[in-house]
Amino acid sequence: MDWFKRKKNSLQPAQKKDMPDGLWIKCDSCAEIIYRKELEKKYYVCPKCDHHFRIGYETYIDILCDEGSFKEFNKNLLSDDPLEFKDSKRYSEKYKATVKKTGLNEAVITGSATVDKQPVIMAIMDFRFLGGSMGSVVGEKISRAADKALELKQPLIILSSSGGARMHEGILSLMQLAKTSAKLARLARHNVPYISILTNPTTGGTTASYAMLGDVHIAEPGALIGFAGPRVIKQTIGQDLPPGFQRSEFVLDHGFIDFIAHRHELKRRLSHVIQFFLHQNEAS
Amino acid sequence: MALKKQKFVYDFEKPVVELENKISEMKEYALSTGVELTDDIKRLERKAKQLRKEIYSNLTRWDRVKLARHPERPYSLDYIERMCSYFEELHGDRKFADDKAIVAGLAQIDDYSVVIVGQQKGRDTKAKLHRNFGMPNPEGYRKALRIMQLAEKFNKPIITLIDTPGAYPGIGAEERGQAEAIARNLFEMSHFTVPIINVVIGEGASGGALGIGVGDRILMMDNGWYSVISPEGCAAILWRDSGHAPDAAEAMKVAANDLKNLNIVDEIIQEPEGGAHQDADKAAEIVKKTIIKHLNELLKIPVEQRIEKRIEKFSKMGAWKEK
């Protein structure tokens, strides 16, 4: 269980921006006041109610990958603002400001790593970067990760945390759904395992493409998972939504994810699934 | 000019429609009274034609969105009935239900036996409800997939007609896996061995459109729109006011020309003067001719090469820079 103990200094400064500052943190769910160090040690899971706080990619690397094994690739892919999009401000400026604020280059980080010594290709989305939205760069990085998994015949793991496709790149964002799905179809044809991990939230175009195309779908507890956002649905049908609607447990009940894994169990269960797929039966 | 009298008129169409109405009045008057008006009528007809050309070459993107939603615009079945010498609609996804927002079936276009899948809107209130305003549920996408798999099995090209304001955002749709149904179609359509031609005949809203929109050729009518979200949806989120939809349509570049410039659309299908709603027969004739041209090209490409080209086509989509 040494993966459970985190290094105190492994938190990057960017992480702090998403979490409230201070020594004490109030749980979003049960309002319990938690000592920050305690929460860190628990990978941001509330010790009282098991609420899973939203976390950044670097914490997931700590949780899932063997220490020091993650090697990022395609880090320098940047959006080109193909539409010269502008609402109240320019997309290109918003993008630059987001890069500066978060210290991230895009809403997904891809690389190679090992999980309990098993080599894998990993893509981890990060909600801090424009709501984890999928534009051209996210689509391209995921596609290249799938190509890499195929080339090396190593399992692909995509951890989603995304509000959906990025509006600022219009039709080009939409086409990333088709592109990533085509790459995953190719991977599937070569029997390379692909495991999709769904965290809070996974909605819109992300769900309508790679997040729902895994050989195995693993969700964190209580994550919002769906196609349309709850507000849109509520507005369309003009009535309240049932309790727990579009949460992991609801989606599991309706048959679209394979199992829910507590964050503290995520690596162990993921690792076993990978091991299972790679194991070759031989006559004794 | 064999124009039918238009019941529904947008503001930007008004000057020309008024002029055309005047011309037909003059014609009737000339006919009933025997007064010689031929020269005047001819002059006005030339003027109307010129005016129409001017108006339609200066449409904003939002005007195009409105034309794509024109209540008299031909829908999938209007095209199917005009293009095909044979059509047998097949119903149901064999799992849950028959979604009326998607029609699919066996068809004959000239010498080709093909499978056609299209989103279907309704014309009057009752039909609109019956068709759920052209917004499919998961069973619609699964029906489409089932029938496309038939095409794959029996080596029939697939034609899809895209015209939807979006996949239906409802409780049942979520319960039955709207996202999974769309994702599965993208996954499968990318690797079918038969040629696939997608035609955006009206509205192409988001994943709901793309769910039947992966193929070797993407064609788009010049008054269609296609984007990642509807202009209203985009405006509601980014401007916090859906009244800014015209701005969102401009910003997202949703028109056929834009998509051609962004290398998404392979060919723009020119509509009859004044839009497809002016002459459905002619519109269907043009669409049919274009489909057949592309079908001829695609059938000459060896299967494996065709699939590789299709994947490559989508791989290139997007814009990024590498430092």
Coordinates of C-alpha atoms in Angstrom, one line a residue:
Chain A
M1 CA 0.0 0.0 0.0
D2 CA 2.9 2.4 -0.4
W3 CA 1.2 4.2 -3.3
F4 CA -1.3 5.4 -0.7
K5 CA 1.3 7.5 1.1
R6 CA 2.0 10.6 -0.9
K7 CA 5.1 12.7 -0.8
K8 CA 4.5 16.0 0.9
N9 CA 6.4 17.9 -1.8
S10 CA 4.7 16.4 -4.8
L11 CA 2.0 19.0 -4.9
Q12 CA 2.6 21.5 -7.6
P13 CA 1.7 25.1 -7.1
A14 CA -1.1 24.9 -9.8
Q15 CA -3.0 22.5 -7.6
K16 CA -3.5 25.2 -4.9
K17 CA -5.4 27.4 -7.3
D18 CA -8.3 25.0 -7.5
M19 CA -8.4 24.3 -3.8
P20 CA -9.2 27.0 -1.2
D21 CA -6.2 28.3 0.6
G22 CA -5.8 28.0 4.3
L23 CA -5.1 25.2 6.8
W24 CA -8.7 24.1 7.0
I25 CA -11.1 23.1 4.2
K26 CA -14.8 22.8 4.3
C27 CA -16.2 19.7 2.5
D28 CA -18.5 20.7 -0.4
S29 CA -20.8 17.8 0.5
C30 CA -21.1 17.4 4.3
A31 CA -19.7 20.7 5.4
E32 CA -17.2 19.0 7.6
I33 CA -14.1 21.2 8.4
I34 CA -11.1 19.2 7.4
Y35 CA -7.4 19.8 8.1
R36 CA -5.7 20.4 4.8
K37 CA -2.8 18.1 5.4
E38 CA -5.2 15.3 6.3
L39 CA -7.2 15.9 3.1
E40 CA -4.0 15.8 1.0
K41 CA -3.0 12.5 2.5
K42 CA -6.4 11.1 1.6
Y43 CA -6.0 12.3 -2.0
Y44 CA -8.8 14.8 -1.5
V45 CA -11.5 12.4 -0.4
C46 CA -13.5 13.7 2.6
P47 CA -12.6 11.5 5.6
K48 CA -16.2 11.9 6.9
C49 CA -18.5 11.5 3.9
D50 CA -16.1 10.1 1.2
H51 CA -16.9 13.0 -1.1
H52 CA -14.3 13.1 -3.9
F53 CA -13.0 16.6 -4.4
R54 CA -12.1 17.5 -7.9
I55 CA -8.3 17.2 -8.4
G56 CA -5.8 18.1 -11.1
Y57 CA -3.8 15.8 -13.4
E58 CA -0.7 15.8 -11.2
T59 CA -2.6 14.3 -8.3
Y60 CA -3.9 11.6 -10.6
I61 CA -0.4 10.9 -11.7
D62 CA 0.6 10.4 -8.1
I63 CA -2.4 8.2 -7.5
L64 CA -2.2 6.0 -10.6
C65 CA 1.4 5.9 -11.9
D66 CA 4.4 4.3 -10.3
E67 CA 6.5 7.0 -8.7
G68 CA 8.5 8.9 -11.3
S69 CA 7.3 6.8 -14.2
F70 CA 5.2 9.3 -16.0
K71 CA 6.9 10.8 -19.0
E72 CA 4.9 13.4 -20.8
F73 CA 4.8 13.5 -24.6
N74 CA 3.3 16.0 -27.1
K75 CA 3.5 18.7 -24.4
N76 CA 4.0 21.6 -26.8
L77 CA 0.8 21.3 -28.8
L78 CA -1.1 24.6 -28.6
S79 CA -4.4 25.8 -29.9
D80 CA -4.2 28.0 -33.0
D81 CA -7.5 29.8 -32.6
P82 CA -8.6 28.7 -36.1
L83 CA -11.9 30.7 -36.0
E84 CA -10.4 33.9 -34.5
F85 CA -13.2 33.4 -32.1
K86 CA -14.5 36.3 -30.0
D87 CA -17.3 36.7 -27.5
S88 CA -16.8 39.3 -24.7
K89 CA -13.1 38.7 -25.2
R90 CA -10.8 36.9 -27.7
Y91 CA -10.4 33.2 -27.3
S92 CA -6.7 33.6 -28.0
E93 CA -6.4 35.9 -25.1
K94 CA -8.5 33.8 -22.8
Y95 CA -6.3 30.8 -23.8
K96 CA -3.1 32.6 -23.0
A97 CA -4.5 33.8 -19.7
T98 CA -5.6 30.2 -18.8
V99 CA -2.1 28.8 -19.7
K100 CA -0.6 31.5 -17.4
K101 CA -3.1 31.0 -14.6
T102 CA -3.1 27.2 -14.5
G103 CA 0.5 26.4 -15.6
L104 CA -1.1 23.9 -18.0
N105 CA -0.7 23.9 -21.8
E106 CA -4.0 22.3 -22.5
A107 CA -6.9 20.4 -20.9
V108 CA -5.3 17.0 -21.4
I109 CA -1.8 15.7 -20.4
T110 CA -0.6 12.6 -22.2
G111 CA 2.4 10.4 -21.7
S112 CA 3.8 7.0 -21.0
A113 CA 3.9 5.5 -17.5
T114 CA 3.9 2.3 -15.5
V115 CA 1.1 1.0 -13.3
D116 CA 2.5 -1.6 -10.9
K117 CA 5.4 -2.0 -13.3
Q118 CA 3.0 -2.5 -16.3
P119 CA 3.8 -0.1 -19.1
V120 CA 0.8 2.0 -20.3
I121 CA -0.1 5.0 -22.3
M122 CA -2.0 7.5 -20.3
A123 CA -4.1 10.6 -21.0
I124 CA -5.4 12.6 -18.1
M125 CA -7.8 15.5 -18.6
D126 CA -7.8 18.5 -16.3
F127 CA -10.9 20.5 -15.6
R128 CA -9.0 23.6 -14.6
F129 CA -8.1 24.3 -18.2
L130 CA -11.3 25.8 -19.7
G131 CA -13.5 23.3 -18.0
G132 CA -11.6 20.4 -19.5
S133 CA -13.1 21.3 -22.8
M134 CA -12.1 19.3 -25.9
G135 CA -10.8 21.4 -28.8
S136 CA -8.4 20.5 -31.6
V137 CA -5.4 20.0 -29.3
V138 CA -7.2 17.7 -26.8
G139 CA -8.5 15.6 -29.7
E140 CA -5.1 15.5 -31.3
K141 CA -3.2 14.6 -28.1
I142 CA -5.7 11.8 -27.4
S143 CA -5.4 10.6 -31.0
R144 CA -1.7 10.5 -30.8
A145 CA -1.8 8.7 -27.5
A146 CA -4.0 6.1 -29.1
D147 CA -1.6 5.8 -32.0
K148 CA 1.3 5.4 -29.5
A149 CA -0.6 2.7 -27.6
L150 CA -1.1 0.9 -30.9
E151 CA 2.5 1.2 -31.9
L152 CA 3.8 -0.1 -28.6
K153 CA 0.9 -2.5 -28.1
Q154 CA 0.5 -1.0 -24.6
P155 CA -2.9 -0.5 -22.8
L156 CA -4.4 3.0 -23.2
I157 CA -5.9 4.7 -20.2
I158 CA -7.9 7.9 -20.6
L159 CA -9.1 9.7 -17.5
S160 CA -11.8 12.2 -18.3
S161 CA -12.8 15.3 -16.5
S162 CA -14.5 17.5 -19.0
G163 CA -17.6 19.6 -19.7
G164 CA -17.5 18.6 -23.3
A165 CA -16.4 20.0 -26.7
R166 CA -14.9 23.5 -26.8
M167 CA -17.3 26.0 -28.4
H168 CA -14.5 28.4 -29.3
E169 CA -13.2 26.1 -32.0
G170 CA -16.7 25.4 -33.4
I171 CA -17.0 22.5 -35.9
L172 CA -13.3 21.6 -35.4
S173 CA -14.0 20.7 -31.8
L174 CA -17.0 18.6 -32.9
M175 CA -14.8 16.7 -35.4
Q176 CA -12.4 15.7 -32.6
L177 CA -15.2 13.3 -31.4
A178 CA -15.1 11.5 -34.8
K179 CA -11.3 11.6 -34.9
T180 CA -10.7 10.1 -31.4
S181 CA -13.4 7.5 -31.9
A182 CA -11.9 6.4 -35.2
K183 CA -8.5 6.0 -33.5
L184 CA -10.0 4.0 -30.7
A185 CA -11.8 1.8 -33.3
R186 CA -8.5 1.1 -34.9
L187 CA -6.9 0.3 -31.5
A188 CA -9.8 -2.1 -30.7
R189 CA -9.2 -3.9 -34.0
H190 CA -5.8 -4.7 -32.8
N191 CA -7.0 -5.9 -29.5
V192 CA -5.1 -3.4 -27.5
P193 CA -6.9 -2.7 -24.2
Y194 CA -8.4 0.7 -23.6
I195 CA -9.7 1.6 -20.2
S196 CA -11.8 4.7 -19.6
I197 CA -11.9 6.3 -16.2
L198 CA -14.7 8.8 -15.7
T199 CA -14.4 11.5 -13.0
N200 CA -16.5 14.5 -12.1
P201 CA -17.7 15.7 -14.5
T202 CA -17.7 13.8 -17.8
T203 CA -20.3 15.3 -20.1
G204 CA -21.1 16.4 -23.6
G205 CA -18.8 15.5 -26.5
T206 CA -16.3 13.8 -24.2
T207 CA -18.9 11.3 -23.1
A208 CA -20.2 11.0 -26.6
S209 CA -16.8 9.8 -27.8
Y210 CA -13.9 8.3 -26.1
A211 CA -15.2 8.2 -22.5
M212 CA -17.9 5.8 -23.6
L213 CA -15.8 3.6 -25.8
G214 CA -13.6 1.7 -23.3
D215 CA -13.3 -2.0 -23.0
V216 CA -13.9 -1.2 -19.3
H217 CA -15.5 1.9 -17.8
I218 CA -14.5 2.8 -14.3
A219 CA -16.1 5.8 -12.6
E220 CA -15.2 7.6 -9.4
P221 CA -18.1 7.8 -6.9
G222 CA -20.6 10.6 -7.3
A223 CA -19.3 11.9 -10.6
L224 CA -21.6 13.7 -13.0
I225 CA -21.7 11.6 -16.2
G226 CA -24.0 12.3 -19.1
F227 CA -24.6 13.7 -22.5
A228 CA -26.7 16.8 -21.9
G229 CA -26.1 18.9 -18.9
P230 CA -28.7 18.8 -16.1
R231 CA -29.6 22.4 -16.6
V232 CA -30.4 21.9 -20.3
I233 CA -32.5 18.9 -19.6
K234 CA -34.4 20.6 -16.8
Q235 CA -35.1 23.6 -19.1
T236 CA -36.2 21.3 -21.9
I237 CA -38.6 19.1 -20.0
G238 CA -39.7 21.7 -17.5
Q239 CA -39.6 19.5 -14.5
D240 CA -37.2 18.6 -11.7
L241 CA -34.7 15.9 -12.2
P242 CA -34.8 12.7 -10.1
P243 CA -32.3 12.6 -7.1
G244 CA -28.9 11.2 -8.1
F245 CA -29.7 11.7 -11.8
Q246 CA -26.6 11.3 -14.0
R247 CA -24.4 10.5 -11.0
S248 CA -22.0 7.5 -11.2
E249 CA -24.3 5.2 -9.2
F250 CA -27.3 6.1 -11.5
V251 CA -25.2 5.5 -14.7
L252 CA -24.0 2.2 -13.3
D253 CA -27.6 1.2 -12.6
H254 CA -28.5 2.0 -16.2
G255 CA -25.7 -0.1 -17.6
F256 CA -23.1 2.3 -18.9
I257 CA -20.2 1.9 -16.6
D258 CA -18.7 -1.4 -15.4
F259 CA -17.8 -0.4 -11.8
I260 CA -17.3 2.4 -9.4
A261 CA -14.0 2.6 -7.7
H262 CA -13.2 4.7 -4.6
R263 CA -10.2 6.9 -5.3
H264 CA -8.2 5.0 -2.7
E265 CA -8.9 1.8 -4.6
L266 CA -8.5 3.2 -8.1
K267 CA -5.0 2.1 -8.8
R268 CA -5.3 -1.4 -7.4
R269 CA -8.5 -2.1 -9.4
L270 CA -7.2 -0.5 -12.6
S271 CA -3.9 -2.4 -12.3
H272 CA -5.7 -5.7 -11.9
V273 CA -7.8 -5.1 -15.0
I274 CA -4.7 -4.3 -17.0
Q275 CA -3.0 -7.4 -15.6
F276 CA -6.1 -9.5 -16.5
F277 CA -6.1 -8.4 -20.1
L278 CA -2.4 -8.9 -20.6
H279 CA -2.3 -12.3 -19.0
Q280 CA -1.9 -15.1 -21.5
N281 CA -3.4 -18.5 -20.6
E282 CA -1.2 -21.5 -21.3
A283 CA -1.8 -25.1 -21.0
S284 CA -0.2 -26.6 -17.9
Chain B
M1 CA -40.7 31.6 -63.1
A2 CA -42.4 28.7 -61.6
L3 CA -42.4 29.8 -58.0
K4 CA -44.9 28.6 -55.6
K5 CA -46.4 31.1 -53.3
Q6 CA -44.4 31.2 -50.1
K7 CA -46.5 31.1 -46.9
F8 CA -43.6 31.8 -44.6
V9 CA -41.3 34.7 -45.2
Y10 CA -38.2 35.9 -43.3
D11 CA -37.5 39.7 -43.2
F12 CA -34.5 39.4 -45.5
E13 CA -36.7 37.6 -48.1
K14 CA -39.5 40.2 -47.9
P15 CA -38.5 42.6 -50.7
V16 CA -38.1 39.9 -53.3
V17 CA -41.2 37.9 -52.2
E18 CA -43.3 41.1 -52.3
L19 CA -42.0 41.8 -55.8
E20 CA -42.8 38.2 -56.9
N21 CA -46.3 38.4 -55.5
K22 CA -46.8 41.6 -57.4
I23 CA -45.6 39.9 -60.6
S24 CA -48.1 37.1 -60.2
E25 CA -50.9 39.5 -59.5
M26 CA -50.0 41.3 -62.7
K27 CA -50.0 38.0 -64.6
E28 CA -53.4 37.2 -63.3
Y29 CA -54.7 40.7 -64.1
A30 CA -53.3 40.4 -67.6
L31 CA -54.8 37.1 -68.1
S32 CA -58.3 38.1 -66.9
T33 CA -58.5 41.5 -68.6
G34 CA -56.4 40.8 -71.7
V35 CA -54.3 43.9 -71.0
E36 CA -50.9 43.7 -72.6
L37 CA -48.3 43.6 -69.7
T38 CA -45.8 41.1 -71.0
D39 CA -42.9 43.6 -71.3
D40 CA -43.5 45.0 -67.8
I41 CA -43.8 41.5 -66.3
K42 CA -40.5 40.5 -68.0
R43 CA -38.8 43.6 -66.8
L44 CA -40.0 42.9 -63.2
E45 CA -39.0 39.3 -63.4
R46 CA -35.5 40.2 -64.3
K47 CA -35.5 42.7 -61.5
A48 CA -36.7 40.0 -59.0
K49 CA -34.1 37.6 -60.2
Q50 CA -31.4 40.2 -59.7
L51 CA -32.7 41.2 -56.3
R52 CA -32.9 37.6 -55.2
K53 CA -29.3 37.0 -56.3
E54 CA -28.2 40.1 -54.4
I55 CA -30.0 39.2 -51.2
Y56 CA -28.8 35.6 -51.2
S57 CA -25.2 36.5 -51.9
N58 CA -25.1 38.8 -48.9
L59 CA -26.8 36.6 -46.3
T60 CA -25.3 36.6 -42.8
R61 CA -24.6 33.3 -41.1
W62 CA -27.6 33.8 -38.9
D63 CA -29.8 34.3 -42.1
R64 CA -28.4 30.9 -43.2
V65 CA -29.4 29.3 -39.9
K66 CA -32.9 30.7 -40.4
L67 CA -33.1 29.3 -43.9
A68 CA -31.9 25.9 -42.6
R69 CA -34.9 26.0 -40.3
H70 CA -37.3 27.4 -42.9
P71 CA -40.6 25.6 -42.2
E72 CA -41.1 24.9 -45.9
R73 CA -37.6 23.5 -46.4
P74 CA -37.5 19.9 -47.7
Y75 CA -36.8 17.3 -45.0
S76 CA -35.2 13.8 -45.4
L77 CA -38.3 12.0 -46.6
D78 CA -38.9 14.8 -49.2
Y79 CA -35.5 14.1 -50.6
I80 CA -35.8 10.3 -50.4
E81 CA -39.2 10.3 -52.2
R82 CA -37.8 12.4 -55.0
M83 CA -34.4 10.8 -55.3
C84 CA -35.3 7.1 -55.0
S85 CA -37.1 4.8 -57.4
Y86 CA -37.6 2.4 -54.4
F87 CA -37.6 3.0 -50.7
E88 CA -38.7 0.6 -48.0
E89 CA -38.4 2.1 -44.5
L90 CA -37.2 -0.2 -41.8
H91 CA -38.2 0.4 -38.3
G92 CA -36.9 0.0 -34.8
D93 CA -33.5 -0.7 -33.1
R94 CA -34.5 -4.3 -32.0
K95 CA -33.7 -3.3 -28.5
F96 CA -36.1 -0.7 -27.2
A97 CA -38.3 1.3 -29.7
D98 CA -38.7 2.8 -33.1
D99 CA -37.4 6.4 -33.0
K100 CA -39.5 8.6 -35.4
A101 CA -36.8 11.3 -35.4
I102 CA -34.7 9.1 -37.6
V103 CA -35.8 7.3 -40.8
A104 CA -33.8 4.5 -42.3
G105 CA -34.3 2.0 -45.1
L106 CA -33.5 0.2 -48.3
A107 CA -33.3 2.4 -51.3
Q108 CA -32.6 2.5 -55.0
I109 CA -31.0 5.6 -56.5
D110 CA -30.6 5.2 -60.3
D111 CA -28.6 2.0 -60.6
Y112 CA -27.4 1.9 -57.1
S113 CA -29.0 0.0 -54.2
V114 CA -28.1 1.9 -51.1
V115 CA -29.1 2.3 -47.5
I116 CA -30.3 5.7 -46.5
V117 CA -30.4 7.1 -42.9
G118 CA -31.7 10.5 -42.2
Q119 CA -33.0 12.7 -39.4
Q120 CA -36.6 13.6 -39.9
K121 CA -38.6 16.7 -38.9
G122 CA -42.3 17.2 -39.0
R123 CA -44.1 19.8 -41.0
D124 CA -47.2 20.6 -38.9
T125 CA -47.6 20.6 -35.1
K126 CA -48.8 17.0 -35.0
A127 CA -46.0 15.8 -37.2
K128 CA -43.5 17.9 -35.3
L129 CA -44.4 16.1 -32.1
H130 CA -44.5 12.7 -33.8
R131 CA -40.9 13.3 -35.1
N132 CA -39.8 14.9 -31.8
F133 CA -38.7 18.0 -33.8
G134 CA -36.0 15.9 -35.4
M135 CA -34.3 15.3 -32.1
P136 CA -33.3 11.6 -31.9
N137 CA -33.2 9.5 -28.7
P138 CA -30.6 6.8 -28.3
E139 CA -32.8 4.2 -30.0
G140 CA -32.7 6.4 -33.1
Y141 CA -28.9 6.2 -33.2
R142 CA -29.1 2.5 -32.5
K143 CA -31.7 2.0 -35.3
A144 CA -29.3 3.9 -37.6
L145 CA -26.5 1.6 -36.6
R146 CA -28.5 -1.6 -37.0
I147 CA -29.5 -0.6 -40.5
M148 CA -26.0 0.6 -41.4
Q149 CA -24.7 -2.8 -40.3
L150 CA -27.1 -4.3 -42.7
A151 CA -25.6 -2.2 -45.4
E152 CA -22.1 -3.4 -44.3
K153 CA -23.2 -7.0 -44.4
F154 CA -24.7 -6.8 -47.9
N155 CA -22.2 -4.4 -49.3
K156 CA -24.5 -1.4 -49.9
P157 CA -23.2 2.2 -49.8
I158 CA -24.6 4.3 -47.0
I159 CA -26.1 7.7 -47.5
T160 CA -26.9 9.8 -44.4
L161 CA -29.0 13.0 -44.5
I162 CA -28.3 15.3 -41.5
D163 CA -31.0 17.6 -40.3
T164 CA -31.3 18.0 -36.5
P165 CA -31.4 20.7 -33.9
G166 CA -29.6 18.2 -31.7
A167 CA -29.9 14.9 -29.9
Y168 CA -32.8 15.0 -27.5
P169 CA -31.8 16.2 -24.0
G170 CA -34.3 14.2 -21.8
I171 CA -34.3 12.0 -18.8
G172 CA -35.1 8.8 -20.8
A173 CA -32.4 9.7 -23.3
E174 CA -29.8 9.9 -20.6
E175 CA -31.0 6.7 -18.9
R176 CA -30.7 4.8 -22.1
G177 CA -27.2 6.2 -22.9
Q178 CA -27.5 9.0 -25.4
A179 CA -23.7 9.6 -25.2
E180 CA -22.9 5.9 -25.7
A181 CA -25.2 5.5 -28.6
I182 CA -23.6 8.4 -30.4
A183 CA -20.1 7.4 -29.5
R184 CA -20.7 3.8 -30.8
N185 CA -21.9 5.1 -34.1
L186 CA -18.7 7.2 -34.6
F187 CA -16.6 4.2 -33.6
E188 CA -18.4 1.9 -36.1
M189 CA -18.9 4.3 -39.0
S190 CA -15.1 5.0 -39.0
H191 CA -14.4 1.4 -40.1
F192 CA -17.3 0.3 -42.3
T193 CA -16.0 -1.2 -45.6
V194 CA -18.8 0.3 -47.7
P195 CA -18.7 3.9 -49.0
I196 CA -20.4 6.4 -46.7
I197 CA -21.7 9.8 -47.9
N198 CA -23.0 12.4 -45.4
V199 CA -25.2 15.2 -46.6
V200 CA -26.0 18.1 -44.3
I201 CA -29.4 19.1 -45.8
G202 CA -30.5 21.5 -43.0
E203 CA -29.3 21.8 -39.4
G204 CA -26.3 20.1 -38.1
A205 CA -26.3 20.5 -34.4
S206 CA -23.5 19.0 -32.4
G207 CA -23.1 15.3 -31.5
G208 CA -26.7 14.7 -32.5
A209 CA -25.7 15.4 -36.1
L210 CA -22.3 13.8 -36.0
G211 CA -24.0 10.6 -34.7
I212 CA -24.8 9.8 -38.4
G213 CA -22.1 12.0 -39.8
V214 CA -18.9 10.0 -40.2
G215 CA -18.1 9.2 -43.8
D216 CA -15.8 9.3 -46.8
R217 CA -17.5 12.5 -48.1
I218 CA -19.2 15.2 -46.2
L219 CA -21.4 17.3 -48.5
M220 CA -23.4 20.3 -47.3
M221 CA -26.2 22.4 -48.9
D222 CA -25.3 26.1 -49.1
N223 CA -28.1 27.1 -46.7
G224 CA -27.3 24.5 -44.0
W225 CA -25.5 25.1 -40.8
Y226 CA -23.2 22.7 -38.8
S227 CA -21.4 23.3 -35.6
V228 CA -20.4 22.0 -32.2
I229 CA -23.5 23.6 -30.5
S230 CA -26.5 25.6 -31.7
P231 CA -26.0 29.4 -31.9
E232 CA -28.6 29.7 -29.2
G233 CA -26.8 27.2 -26.9
C234 CA -23.5 28.9 -27.5
A235 CA -24.9 32.3 -26.8
A236 CA -26.6 31.1 -23.6
I237 CA -23.3 29.9 -22.2
L238 CA -20.8 32.4 -23.5
W239 CA -22.9 35.5 -23.7
R240 CA -25.3 34.4 -20.9
D241 CA -28.2 35.4 -23.3
S242 CA -29.5 33.3 -26.1
G243 CA -30.6 36.5 -27.8
H244 CA -26.9 36.8 -28.9
A245 CA -27.4 33.7 -31.2
P246 CA -26.6 35.8 -34.3
D247 CA -23.3 36.8 -32.7
A248 CA -22.6 33.2 -31.8
A249 CA -23.4 32.0 -35.4
E250 CA -20.8 34.5 -36.7
A251 CA -18.2 33.7 -34.1
M252 CA -18.5 29.9 -34.5
K253 CA -18.5 30.2 -38.3
V254 CA -21.4 27.8 -38.9
A255 CA -22.0 28.3 -42.6
A256 CA -21.2 25.9 -45.5
N257 CA -18.5 28.2 -46.9
D258 CA -16.8 28.3 -43.5
L259 CA -16.8 24.5 -43.3
K260 CA -15.4 24.2 -46.8
N261 CA -12.6 26.7 -45.8
L262 CA -11.9 24.7 -42.7
N263 CA -11.5 21.5 -44.7
I264 CA -14.5 19.8 -43.1
V265 CA -16.9 19.8 -46.0
D266 CA -15.8 18.3 -49.3
E267 CA -18.4 19.9 -51.5
I268 CA -21.1 22.6 -51.1
I269 CA -24.3 21.7 -52.9
Q270 CA -25.8 24.8 -54.5
E271 CA -29.5 25.1 -53.8
P272 CA -32.1 26.3 -56.3
E273 CA -32.3 30.1 -56.4
G274 CA -33.7 31.5 -53.2
G275 CA -33.2 28.2 -51.2
A276 CA -34.3 24.6 -51.3
H277 CA -37.7 25.5 -50.1
Q278 CA -38.4 27.4 -53.3
D279 CA -38.2 24.2 -55.4
A280 CA -37.9 20.9 -53.6
D281 CA -37.9 18.9 -56.9
K282 CA -34.9 20.8 -58.2
A283 CA -33.1 20.6 -54.8
A284 CA -33.5 16.8 -54.8
E285 CA -32.3 16.6 -58.3
I286 CA -29.1 18.5 -57.5
V287 CA -28.5 16.5 -54.3
K288 CA -29.1 13.2 -56.2
K289 CA -26.7 14.2 -58.9
T290 CA -24.0 15.1 -56.4
I291 CA -24.4 11.9 -54.4
I292 CA -24.1 9.8 -57.5
K293 CA -21.0 11.6 -58.6
H294 CA -19.3 11.0 -55.3
L295 CA -20.5 7.4 -55.1
N296 CA -19.0 6.7 -58.5
E297 CA -15.6 8.1 -57.3
L298 CA -15.7 6.2 -54.0
L299 CA -16.6 2.8 -55.6
K300 CA -13.4 3.0 -57.7
I301 CA -11.2 3.1 -54.6
P302 CA -10.1 -0.2 -53.1
V303 CA -11.8 -1.0 -49.8
E304 CA -8.8 -0.9 -47.5
Q305 CA -7.6 2.3 -49.0
R306 CA -11.0 3.9 -48.6
I307 CA -11.1 3.1 -44.9
E308 CA -7.5 4.5 -44.5
K309 CA -8.4 7.6 -46.3
R310 CA -11.5 8.1 -44.2
I311 CA -9.5 7.8 -41.0
E312 CA -6.9 10.1 -42.4
K313 CA -9.5 12.6 -43.4
F314 CA -10.7 12.9 -39.8
S315 CA -7.2 12.7 -38.4
K316 CA -6.3 16.0 -40.2
M317 CA -9.3 17.9 -38.8
G318 CA -8.5 20.6 -36.3
A319 CA -5.9 23.3 -36.0
W320 CA -2.9 23.4 -33.6
K321 CA 0.6 24.6 -33.5
E322 CA 3.6 22.8 -32.2
K323 CA 6.3 24.8 -30.4

